[in-house]
């Protein structure tokens, strides 16, 4: 049975506003809030250079991000950098933050494991879920994974065996479980690690 087509916003990378350069960089190695705060304080989040022109990036501002369903934080600061010569603005997100979902990936995974959509890993916590939010999460993870599989194949990621076993009509959730089961992504952080991977291969392409 083919999965429903993914909604367009899942398949079309975010475009910067017209006339605005820059975008989002994901610091994939940042798994936790303590590490995030340490990097903010020490200034070690600064990319080595502007991704567009390679020149030095200056801190532009720190913007608060609300985190729902998080036991140890309700809000974290996100740093934006500006390249003065070319005008590009880059925000650097820690890998654990689910960019469009107002949560950490851990909180999203916890909700989807409790709903039976993902397999438990022992790293989840209890979250209070609004039924409408959960339905939205489940629908996104139940959408076709074809665009994500194309991104993996186009980047020559060594996942052909996994994709073949899953078949062309698998859902995004099945793809995550398949990759985690094959050891391609860390099981405990399967949503976070896959979302970071996909963003690296096709910036702006969303897992959910
Ligand atoms: Zn630049």
PDB file of C-alpha atoms and ligand atoms in Angstrom:
ATOM      1  CA  UNK A   1       0.000   0.000   0.000  1.00  0.00           C
ATOM      2  CA  UNK A   2       1.688   3.244  -1.071  1.00  0.00           C
ATOM      3  CA  UNK A   3       2.133   5.887   1.621  1.00  0.00           C
ATOM      4  CA  UNK A   4       0.489   9.230   1.082  1.00  0.00           C
ATOM      5  CA  UNK A   5       2.683  11.812  -0.583  1.00  0.00           C
ATOM      6  CA  UNK A   6       4.605  14.005   1.815  1.00  0.00           C
ATOM      7  CA  UNK A   7       3.211  17.517   2.220  1.00  0.00           C
ATOM      8  CA  UNK A   8       5.126  20.042   0.155  1.00  0.00           C
ATOM      9  CA  UNK A   9       6.658  21.785   3.162  1.00  0.00           C
ATOM     10  CA  UNK A  10       8.474  18.564   4.027  1.00  0.00           C
ATOM     11  CA  UNK A  11      10.003  18.243   0.583  1.00  0.00           C
ATOM     12  CA  UNK A  12      10.871  21.766  -0.447  1.00  0.00           C
ATOM     13  CA  UNK A  13      13.899  23.198   1.342  1.00  0.00           C
ATOM     14  CA  UNK A  14      13.279  26.464   3.179  1.00  0.00           C
ATOM     15  CA  UNK A  15      14.259  29.368   1.026  1.00  0.00           C
ATOM     16  CA  UNK A  16      15.820  32.375   2.637  1.00  0.00           C
ATOM     17  CA  UNK A  17      13.693  35.505   2.345  1.00  0.00           C
ATOM     18  CA  UNK A  18      14.087  37.227  -1.009  1.00  0.00           C
ATOM     19  CA  UNK A  19      17.230  39.289  -0.976  1.00  0.00           C
ATOM     20  CA  UNK A  20      18.441  37.704   2.257  1.00  0.00           C
ATOM     21  CA  UNK A  21      21.525  35.532   2.255  1.00  0.00           C
ATOM     22  CA  UNK A  22      22.438  32.888   4.759  1.00  0.00           C
ATOM     23  CA  UNK A  23      20.455  30.175   6.494  1.00  0.00           C
ATOM     24  CA  UNK A  24      20.626  27.566   9.223  1.00  0.00           C
ATOM     25  CA  UNK A  25      23.669  25.535  10.157  1.00  0.00           C
ATOM     26  CA  UNK A  26      23.163  22.489  12.375  1.00  0.00           C
ATOM     27  CA  UNK A  27      25.874  21.646  14.911  1.00  0.00           C
ATOM     28  CA  UNK A  28      25.181  17.919  14.672  1.00  0.00           C
ATOM     29  CA  UNK A  29      27.566  16.911  17.454  1.00  0.00           C
ATOM     30  CA  UNK A  30      25.702  18.939  20.104  1.00  0.00           C
ATOM     31  CA  UNK A  31      23.484  16.350  21.813  1.00  0.00           C
ATOM     32  CA  UNK A  32      22.522  18.048  25.071  1.00  0.00           C
ATOM     33  CA  UNK A  33      21.557  21.315  26.718  1.00  0.00           C
ATOM     34  CA  UNK A  34      24.678  21.461  28.959  1.00  0.00           C
ATOM     35  CA  UNK A  35      26.985  21.164  25.967  1.00  0.00           C
ATOM     36  CA  UNK A  36      24.907  23.777  24.115  1.00  0.00           C
ATOM     37  CA  UNK A  37      25.231  26.312  26.946  1.00  0.00           C
ATOM     38  CA  UNK A  38      28.937  25.619  27.298  1.00  0.00           C
ATOM     39  CA  UNK A  39      29.516  26.304  23.597  1.00  0.00           C
ATOM     40  CA  UNK A  40      27.465  29.511  23.750  1.00  0.00           C
ATOM     41  CA  UNK A  41      29.451  30.775  26.722  1.00  0.00           C
ATOM     42  CA  UNK A  42      32.844  29.883  25.314  1.00  0.00           C
ATOM     43  CA  UNK A  43      32.054  31.218  21.842  1.00  0.00           C
ATOM     44  CA  UNK A  44      32.943  27.863  20.304  1.00  0.00           C
ATOM     45  CA  UNK A  45      29.781  27.790  18.183  1.00  0.00           C
ATOM     46  CA  UNK A  46      31.285  30.205  15.708  1.00  0.00           C
ATOM     47  CA  UNK A  47      31.682  28.520  12.317  1.00  0.00           C
ATOM     48  CA  UNK A  48      35.228  28.605  10.967  1.00  0.00           C
ATOM     49  CA  UNK A  49      34.110  30.997   8.243  1.00  0.00           C
ATOM     50  CA  UNK A  50      31.110  32.214   6.262  1.00  0.00           C
ATOM     51  CA  UNK A  51      29.818  29.220   4.245  1.00  0.00           C
ATOM     52  CA  UNK A  52      29.286  31.553   1.282  1.00  0.00           C
ATOM     53  CA  UNK A  53      32.541  33.509   1.142  1.00  0.00           C
ATOM     54  CA  UNK A  54      34.763  31.988   3.853  1.00  0.00           C
ATOM     55  CA  UNK A  55      35.287  35.201   5.780  1.00  0.00           C
ATOM     56  CA  UNK A  56      35.036  35.813   9.537  1.00  0.00           C
ATOM     57  CA  UNK A  57      31.591  35.714  11.145  1.00  0.00           C
ATOM     58  CA  UNK A  58      30.615  38.189  13.869  1.00  0.00           C
ATOM     59  CA  UNK A  59      27.969  37.479  16.510  1.00  0.00           C
ATOM     60  CA  UNK A  60      24.743  39.224  15.473  1.00  0.00           C
ATOM     61  CA  UNK A  61      22.432  38.330  18.364  1.00  0.00           C
ATOM     62  CA  UNK A  62      21.107  35.624  20.664  1.00  0.00           C
ATOM     63  CA  UNK A  63      17.488  34.662  20.173  1.00  0.00           C
ATOM     64  CA  UNK A  64      15.365  32.637  22.604  1.00  0.00           C
ATOM     65  CA  UNK A  65      13.745  29.404  21.446  1.00  0.00           C
ATOM     66  CA  UNK A  66      10.905  27.915  23.437  1.00  0.00           C
ATOM     67  CA  UNK A  67      11.202  24.218  24.230  1.00  0.00           C
ATOM     68  CA  UNK A  68       8.025  22.316  25.040  1.00  0.00           C
ATOM     69  CA  UNK A  69       7.904  18.920  26.778  1.00  0.00           C
ATOM     70  CA  UNK A  70      11.449  19.338  28.061  1.00  0.00           C
ATOM     71  CA  UNK A  71      12.080  18.302  31.689  1.00  0.00           C
ATOM     72  CA  UNK A  72      15.155  20.488  32.201  1.00  0.00           C
ATOM     73  CA  UNK A  73      14.586  23.650  30.151  1.00  0.00           C
ATOM     74  CA  UNK A  74      11.747  25.799  28.828  1.00  0.00           C
ATOM     75  CA  UNK A  75      13.875  28.031  26.633  1.00  0.00           C
ATOM     76  CA  UNK A  76      17.360  28.118  25.156  1.00  0.00           C
ATOM     77  CA  UNK A  77      19.298  30.831  23.354  1.00  0.00           C
ATOM     78  CA  UNK A  78      20.337  30.407  19.748  1.00  0.00           C
ATOM     79  CA  UNK A  79      23.212  32.393  18.291  1.00  0.00           C
ATOM     80  CA  UNK A  80      23.103  34.148  14.940  1.00  0.00           C
ATOM     81  CA  UNK A  81      26.235  35.282  13.130  1.00  0.00           C
ATOM     82  CA  UNK A  82      26.658  37.847  10.404  1.00  0.00           C
ATOM     83  CA  UNK A  83      29.259  38.049   7.670  1.00  0.00           C
ATOM     84  CA  UNK A  84      29.935  41.761   7.244  1.00  0.00           C
ATOM     85  CA  UNK A  85      31.540  41.552   3.775  1.00  0.00           C
ATOM     86  CA  UNK A  86      28.738  39.563   2.091  1.00  0.00           C
ATOM     87  CA  UNK A  87      25.837  40.318   4.454  1.00  0.00           C
ATOM     88  CA  UNK A  88      24.855  36.676   5.041  1.00  0.00           C
ATOM     89  CA  UNK A  89      23.224  35.779   8.366  1.00  0.00           C
ATOM     90  CA  UNK A  90      23.657  32.264   9.768  1.00  0.00           C
ATOM     91  CA  UNK A  91      21.943  30.786  12.779  1.00  0.00           C
ATOM     92  CA  UNK A  92      23.634  27.803  14.386  1.00  0.00           C
ATOM     93  CA  UNK A  93      21.253  25.270  15.877  1.00  0.00           C
ATOM     94  CA  UNK A  94      22.377  22.517  18.253  1.00  0.00           C
ATOM     95  CA  UNK A  95      21.710  19.080  16.792  1.00  0.00           C
ATOM     96  CA  UNK A  96      19.227  18.168  19.525  1.00  0.00           C
ATOM     97  CA  UNK A  97      16.813  20.952  18.620  1.00  0.00           C
ATOM     98  CA  UNK A  98      13.949  20.025  16.302  1.00  0.00           C
ATOM     99  CA  UNK A  99      13.881  23.172  14.294  1.00  0.00           C
ATOM    100  CA  UNK A 100      10.233  23.490  13.311  1.00  0.00           C
ATOM    101  CA  UNK A 101       8.640  21.598  16.164  1.00  0.00           C
ATOM    102  CA  UNK A 102       9.326  23.831  19.223  1.00  0.00           C
ATOM    103  CA  UNK A 103      10.896  20.868  21.006  1.00  0.00           C
ATOM    104  CA  UNK A 104      14.051  18.864  21.275  1.00  0.00           C
ATOM    105  CA  UNK A 105      14.249  15.767  19.107  1.00  0.00           C
ATOM    106  CA  UNK A 106      14.290  13.793  22.367  1.00  0.00           C
ATOM    107  CA  UNK A 107      10.866  15.163  23.286  1.00  0.00           C
ATOM    108  CA  UNK A 108       9.483  14.424  19.823  1.00  0.00           C
ATOM    109  CA  UNK A 109      10.903  10.892  19.947  1.00  0.00           C
ATOM    110  CA  UNK A 110       9.419  10.400  23.424  1.00  0.00           C
ATOM    111  CA  UNK A 111       5.960  11.370  22.173  1.00  0.00           C
ATOM    112  CA  UNK A 112       6.178   9.108  19.118  1.00  0.00           C
ATOM    113  CA  UNK A 113       7.451   6.143  21.127  1.00  0.00           C
ATOM    114  CA  UNK A 114       4.577   6.577  23.609  1.00  0.00           C
ATOM    115  CA  UNK A 115       2.183   6.603  20.646  1.00  0.00           C
ATOM    116  CA  UNK A 116       3.673   3.366  19.327  1.00  0.00           C
ATOM    117  CA  UNK A 117       4.946   4.984  16.114  1.00  0.00           C
ATOM    118  CA  UNK A 118       8.618   4.431  16.973  1.00  0.00           C
ATOM    119  CA  UNK A 119      10.324   1.642  18.871  1.00  0.00           C
ATOM    120  CA  UNK A 120      11.470   2.500  22.406  1.00  0.00           C
ATOM    121  CA  UNK A 121      15.181   2.902  23.055  1.00  0.00           C
ATOM    122  CA  UNK A 122      15.203   3.499  26.805  1.00  0.00           C
ATOM    123  CA  UNK A 123      16.133   7.160  26.381  1.00  0.00           C
ATOM    124  CA  UNK A 124      12.559   8.509  26.227  1.00  0.00           C
ATOM    125  CA  UNK A 125      10.723  10.361  28.976  1.00  0.00           C
ATOM    126  CA  UNK A 126       7.072  10.942  29.800  1.00  0.00           C
ATOM    127  CA  UNK A 127       5.593  13.846  27.898  1.00  0.00           C
ATOM    128  CA  UNK A 128       2.130  15.326  28.097  1.00  0.00           C
ATOM    129  CA  UNK A 129       0.848  15.270  24.576  1.00  0.00           C
ATOM    130  CA  UNK A 130      -1.902  17.310  23.052  1.00  0.00           C
ATOM    131  CA  UNK A 131      -3.765  14.862  20.795  1.00  0.00           C
ATOM    132  CA  UNK A 132      -3.698  17.320  17.865  1.00  0.00           C
ATOM    133  CA  UNK A 133       0.088  17.749  18.144  1.00  0.00           C
ATOM    134  CA  UNK A 134       0.619  14.028  18.317  1.00  0.00           C
ATOM    135  CA  UNK A 135      -1.594  13.443  15.286  1.00  0.00           C
ATOM    136  CA  UNK A 136       0.462  15.997  13.363  1.00  0.00           C
ATOM    137  CA  UNK A 137       3.737  14.336  14.359  1.00  0.00           C
ATOM    138  CA  UNK A 138       2.391  10.900  13.418  1.00  0.00           C
ATOM    139  CA  UNK A 139       1.169  12.135  10.046  1.00  0.00           C
ATOM    140  CA  UNK A 140       4.558  13.634   9.232  1.00  0.00           C
ATOM    141  CA  UNK A 141       6.447  10.511  10.188  1.00  0.00           C
ATOM    142  CA  UNK A 142       3.894   8.437   8.284  1.00  0.00           C
ATOM    143  CA  UNK A 143       4.475  10.377   5.067  1.00  0.00           C
ATOM    144  CA  UNK A 144       6.400   8.898   2.169  1.00  0.00           C
ATOM    145  CA  UNK A 145      10.166   8.775   2.614  1.00  0.00           C
ATOM    146  CA  UNK A 146      10.917   8.923  -1.102  1.00  0.00           C
ATOM    147  CA  UNK A 147      12.438  12.434  -1.091  1.00  0.00           C
ATOM    148  CA  UNK A 148      14.674  11.539   1.851  1.00  0.00           C
ATOM    149  CA  UNK A 149      15.772   8.310   0.179  1.00  0.00           C
ATOM    150  CA  UNK A 150      16.602  10.252  -2.992  1.00  0.00           C
ATOM    151  CA  UNK A 151      18.738  12.663  -0.946  1.00  0.00           C
ATOM    152  CA  UNK A 152      20.645   9.731   0.596  1.00  0.00           C
ATOM    153  CA  UNK A 153      21.187   8.059  -2.760  1.00  0.00           C
ATOM    154  CA  UNK A 154      22.206  11.293  -4.487  1.00  0.00           C
ATOM    155  CA  UNK A 155      24.863  11.785  -1.795  1.00  0.00           C
ATOM    156  CA  UNK A 156      26.039   8.195  -2.316  1.00  0.00           C
ATOM    157  CA  UNK A 157      25.391   7.389   1.349  1.00  0.00           C
ATOM    158  CA  UNK A 158      26.202   3.709   1.997  1.00  0.00           C
ATOM    159  CA  UNK A 159      22.589   2.761   2.665  1.00  0.00           C
ATOM    160  CA  UNK A 160      21.527   0.914  -0.481  1.00  0.00           C
ATOM    161  CA  UNK A 161      21.028  -2.375   1.356  1.00  0.00           C
ATOM    162  CA  UNK A 162      18.779  -0.745   3.956  1.00  0.00           C
ATOM    163  CA  UNK A 163      16.712   1.073   1.324  1.00  0.00           C
ATOM    164  CA  UNK A 164      16.334  -2.072  -0.753  1.00  0.00           C
ATOM    165  CA  UNK A 165      15.065  -4.001   2.263  1.00  0.00           C
ATOM    166  CA  UNK A 166      12.574  -1.255   3.122  1.00  0.00           C
ATOM    167  CA  UNK A 167      11.231  -0.824  -0.400  1.00  0.00           C
ATOM    168  CA  UNK A 168      10.355   2.329  -2.284  1.00  0.00           C
ATOM    169  CA  UNK A 169       7.052   2.943  -0.471  1.00  0.00           C
ATOM    170  CA  UNK A 170       8.267   3.044   3.103  1.00  0.00           C
ATOM    171  CA  UNK A 171       7.329   5.834   5.472  1.00  0.00           C
ATOM    172  CA  UNK A 172       9.716   8.272   7.119  1.00  0.00           C
ATOM    173  CA  UNK A 173       9.302   6.437  10.408  1.00  0.00           C
ATOM    174  CA  UNK A 174      10.165   3.096   8.791  1.00  0.00           C
ATOM    175  CA  UNK A 175      13.232   4.657   7.187  1.00  0.00           C
ATOM    176  CA  UNK A 176      14.430   5.977  10.566  1.00  0.00           C
ATOM    177  CA  UNK A 177      13.917   2.569  12.187  1.00  0.00           C
ATOM    178  CA  UNK A 178      15.629   0.801   9.274  1.00  0.00           C
ATOM    179  CA  UNK A 179      18.700   3.043   9.478  1.00  0.00           C
ATOM    180  CA  UNK A 180      18.845   2.764  13.279  1.00  0.00           C
ATOM    181  CA  UNK A 181      18.483  -1.025  13.098  1.00  0.00           C
ATOM    182  CA  UNK A 182      21.345  -1.209  10.587  1.00  0.00           C
ATOM    183  CA  UNK A 183      23.605   0.882  12.826  1.00  0.00           C
ATOM    184  CA  UNK A 184      23.678   3.834  10.409  1.00  0.00           C
ATOM    185  CA  UNK A 185      22.390   6.249  13.047  1.00  0.00           C
ATOM    186  CA  UNK A 186      22.577   6.192  16.838  1.00  0.00           C
ATOM    187  CA  UNK A 187      19.448   4.407  18.108  1.00  0.00           C
ATOM    188  CA  UNK A 188      18.889   6.540  21.214  1.00  0.00           C
ATOM    189  CA  UNK A 189      18.942   9.707  19.139  1.00  0.00           C
ATOM    190  CA  UNK A 190      17.534   8.325  15.918  1.00  0.00           C
ATOM    191  CA  UNK A 191      15.338  11.300  14.983  1.00  0.00           C
ATOM    192  CA  UNK A 192      18.029  13.852  15.854  1.00  0.00           C
ATOM    193  CA  UNK A 193      20.813  12.026  14.043  1.00  0.00           C
ATOM    194  CA  UNK A 194      18.797  11.385  10.900  1.00  0.00           C
ATOM    195  CA  UNK A 195      17.437  14.948  10.774  1.00  0.00           C
ATOM    196  CA  UNK A 196      20.985  16.335  11.088  1.00  0.00           C
ATOM    197  CA  UNK A 197      22.246  13.992   8.399  1.00  0.00           C
ATOM    198  CA  UNK A 198      19.478  14.968   5.990  1.00  0.00           C
ATOM    199  CA  UNK A 199      20.000  18.683   6.630  1.00  0.00           C
ATOM    200  CA  UNK A 200      23.706  18.239   5.851  1.00  0.00           C
ATOM    201  CA  UNK A 201      22.960  16.444   2.556  1.00  0.00           C
ATOM    202  CA  UNK A 202      20.099  18.704   1.479  1.00  0.00           C
ATOM    203  CA  UNK A 203      20.025  21.857   3.603  1.00  0.00           C
ATOM    204  CA  UNK A 204      16.514  22.706   4.718  1.00  0.00           C
ATOM    205  CA  UNK A 205      14.986  19.345   3.773  1.00  0.00           C
ATOM    206  CA  UNK A 206      12.900  18.260   6.748  1.00  0.00           C
ATOM    207  CA  UNK A 207      12.523  14.872   8.346  1.00  0.00           C
ATOM    208  CA  UNK A 208       9.203  15.972   9.858  1.00  0.00           C
TER     209      UNK A 208
HETATM  210 ZN1  LIG B   1      30.153  35.867   3.671  1.00  0.00          ZN
END
